[in-house]
């Protein structure tokens, strides 16, 4: 108050501590809110996965749900990445541990964009 030419009386030590604590709590609340709105890496990854799955759902709605899609294996268990969309999911059927970088066709068995869930089954060539 004194340095900013506030015009009022200077705050007492207790008032200053109280104001400082209130400002600190407000800043902490704001940081937590920003983190929950997708400003963290995990939040961005989840949002990216959901958007990719929504895009895939739109594509399958236009071409047919049983249309094979092109996927690439990641080498981590049966994890796959949908080419052109970037969504990740699990592949059922076939080998238990697919080698990294294998291109294949797959048919979507379960697609839930809100939950970030994609399950495919290897298409027979």
Short mmCIF file of C-alpha atoms in Angstrom, two decimals:
data_model
loop_
_atom_site.label_atom_id
_atom_site.label_comp_id
_atom_site.label_asym_id
_atom_site.label_seq_id
_atom_site.Cartn_x
_atom_site.Cartn_y
_atom_site.Cartn_z
CA UNK A 1 0.00 0.00 0.00
CA UNK A 2 2.84 2.39 0.83
CA UNK A 3 4.89 1.63 -2.30
CA UNK A 4 1.98 1.76 -4.73
CA UNK A 5 0.61 5.07 -3.41
CA UNK A 6 -2.60 3.24 -2.52
CA UNK A 7 -3.74 6.07 -0.34
CA UNK A 8 -5.01 3.90 2.46
CA UNK A 9 -3.32 2.90 5.64
CA UNK A 10 -0.50 0.30 5.42
CA UNK A 11 -1.53 -3.29 6.25
CA UNK A 12 -0.59 -4.78 9.58
CA UNK A 13 1.69 -7.83 9.65
CA UNK A 14 -1.30 -10.16 10.30
CA UNK A 15 -3.31 -8.66 7.42
CA UNK A 16 -0.31 -9.01 5.12
CA UNK A 17 0.14 -12.70 6.05
CA UNK A 18 -3.57 -13.36 5.53
CA UNK A 19 -3.53 -11.68 2.10
CA UNK A 20 -0.39 -13.61 1.11
CA UNK A 21 -1.97 -16.95 2.12
CA UNK A 22 -5.15 -16.15 0.18
CA UNK A 23 -3.13 -15.25 -2.93
CA UNK A 24 -1.09 -18.46 -2.62
CA UNK A 25 -4.19 -20.62 -2.31
CA UNK A 26 -5.73 -18.90 -5.35
CA UNK A 27 -2.59 -19.56 -7.42
CA UNK A 28 -2.51 -23.22 -6.38
CA UNK A 29 -6.18 -23.66 -7.28
CA UNK A 30 -5.59 -22.07 -10.67
CA UNK A 31 -2.61 -24.36 -11.38
CA UNK A 32 -4.65 -27.45 -10.46
CA UNK A 33 -7.51 -26.29 -12.67
CA UNK A 34 -5.17 -25.72 -15.64
CA UNK A 35 -3.64 -29.18 -15.18
CA UNK A 36 -7.09 -30.79 -15.21
CA UNK A 37 -8.03 -29.00 -18.45
CA UNK A 38 -5.42 -30.81 -20.56
CA UNK A 39 -2.35 -28.69 -19.99
CA UNK A 40 -0.39 -31.71 -18.75
CA UNK A 41 1.27 -34.25 -21.04
CA UNK A 42 -1.05 -37.05 -19.88
CA UNK A 43 -4.12 -34.92 -20.49
CA UNK A 44 -2.93 -34.03 -23.98
CA UNK A 45 -2.25 -37.69 -24.83
CA UNK A 46 -5.73 -38.71 -23.72
CA UNK A 47 -7.31 -35.86 -25.68
CA UNK A 48 -5.25 -36.78 -28.76
CA UNK A 49 -6.32 -40.45 -28.49
CA UNK A 50 -9.99 -39.51 -28.14
CA UNK A 51 -9.82 -37.16 -31.14
CA UNK A 52 -8.10 -39.83 -33.23
CA UNK A 53 -10.78 -42.36 -32.29
CA UNK A 54 -13.56 -39.90 -33.15
CA UNK A 55 -11.93 -39.39 -36.54
CA UNK A 56 -11.72 -43.16 -37.07
CA UNK A 57 -15.38 -43.56 -36.03
CA UNK A 58 -16.39 -40.95 -38.61
CA UNK A 59 -14.37 -42.70 -41.30
CA UNK A 60 -15.88 -46.09 -40.49
CA UNK A 61 -19.38 -44.59 -40.50
CA UNK A 62 -18.85 -43.44 -44.09
CA UNK A 63 -17.15 -46.58 -45.48
CA UNK A 64 -18.74 -49.33 -43.39
CA UNK A 65 -17.89 -50.73 -39.99
CA UNK A 66 -16.53 -54.04 -41.32
CA UNK A 67 -14.08 -52.35 -43.72
CA UNK A 68 -10.48 -53.38 -42.95
CA UNK A 69 -8.18 -50.59 -41.75
CA UNK A 70 -4.41 -50.38 -42.08
CA UNK A 71 -2.48 -50.68 -38.81
CA UNK A 72 1.16 -50.93 -37.75
CA UNK A 73 2.33 -52.93 -34.74
CA UNK A 74 4.40 -51.22 -32.03
CA UNK A 75 6.16 -54.27 -30.63
CA UNK A 76 4.63 -53.76 -27.16
CA UNK A 77 2.43 -56.77 -26.65
CA UNK A 78 -0.42 -56.62 -29.15
CA UNK A 79 -0.52 -52.81 -29.37
CA UNK A 80 -1.22 -51.29 -32.78
CA UNK A 81 -1.37 -47.80 -34.29
CA UNK A 82 -3.95 -46.96 -36.95
CA UNK A 83 -2.22 -45.52 -40.01
CA UNK A 84 -3.34 -42.04 -41.00
CA UNK A 85 -5.17 -41.45 -37.72
CA UNK A 86 -2.63 -42.18 -35.00
CA UNK A 87 -5.00 -43.93 -32.61
CA UNK A 88 -3.57 -46.77 -30.55
CA UNK A 89 -5.35 -49.95 -29.59
CA UNK A 90 -5.06 -53.69 -28.98
CA UNK A 91 -5.14 -56.45 -31.58
CA UNK A 92 -6.91 -59.71 -30.76
CA UNK A 93 -6.19 -62.95 -32.58
CA UNK A 94 -2.97 -64.00 -34.25
CA UNK A 95 0.31 -64.13 -32.35
CA UNK A 96 0.54 -63.03 -28.72
CA UNK A 97 3.50 -60.73 -29.28
CA UNK A 98 3.48 -59.02 -32.67
CA UNK A 99 6.89 -57.82 -33.95
CA UNK A 100 7.50 -54.06 -34.20
CA UNK A 101 6.71 -52.35 -37.50
CA UNK A 102 4.51 -55.04 -39.04
CA UNK A 103 1.94 -53.57 -41.45
CA UNK A 104 -1.36 -55.42 -41.55
CA UNK A 105 -5.08 -55.04 -42.12
CA UNK A 106 -7.48 -55.24 -39.21
CA UNK A 107 -11.20 -55.05 -38.57
CA UNK A 108 -12.50 -52.94 -35.69
CA UNK A 109 -14.27 -55.01 -33.04
CA UNK A 110 -14.79 -52.34 -30.37
CA UNK A 111 -14.49 -48.57 -30.69
CA UNK A 112 -15.34 -46.26 -27.77
CA UNK A 113 -13.87 -42.77 -28.33
CA UNK A 114 -15.11 -41.42 -24.97
CA UNK A 115 -13.18 -44.11 -23.10
CA UNK A 116 -10.19 -44.04 -25.46
CA UNK A 117 -10.74 -47.73 -26.28
CA UNK A 118 -9.97 -49.46 -29.59
CA UNK A 119 -9.89 -53.21 -30.10
CA UNK A 120 -9.25 -54.72 -33.54
CA UNK A 121 -8.98 -58.24 -34.95
CA UNK A 122 -6.43 -59.16 -37.58
CA UNK A 123 -8.11 -59.39 -41.00
CA UNK A 124 -7.50 -62.58 -42.94
CA UNK A 125 -5.74 -61.90 -46.23
#
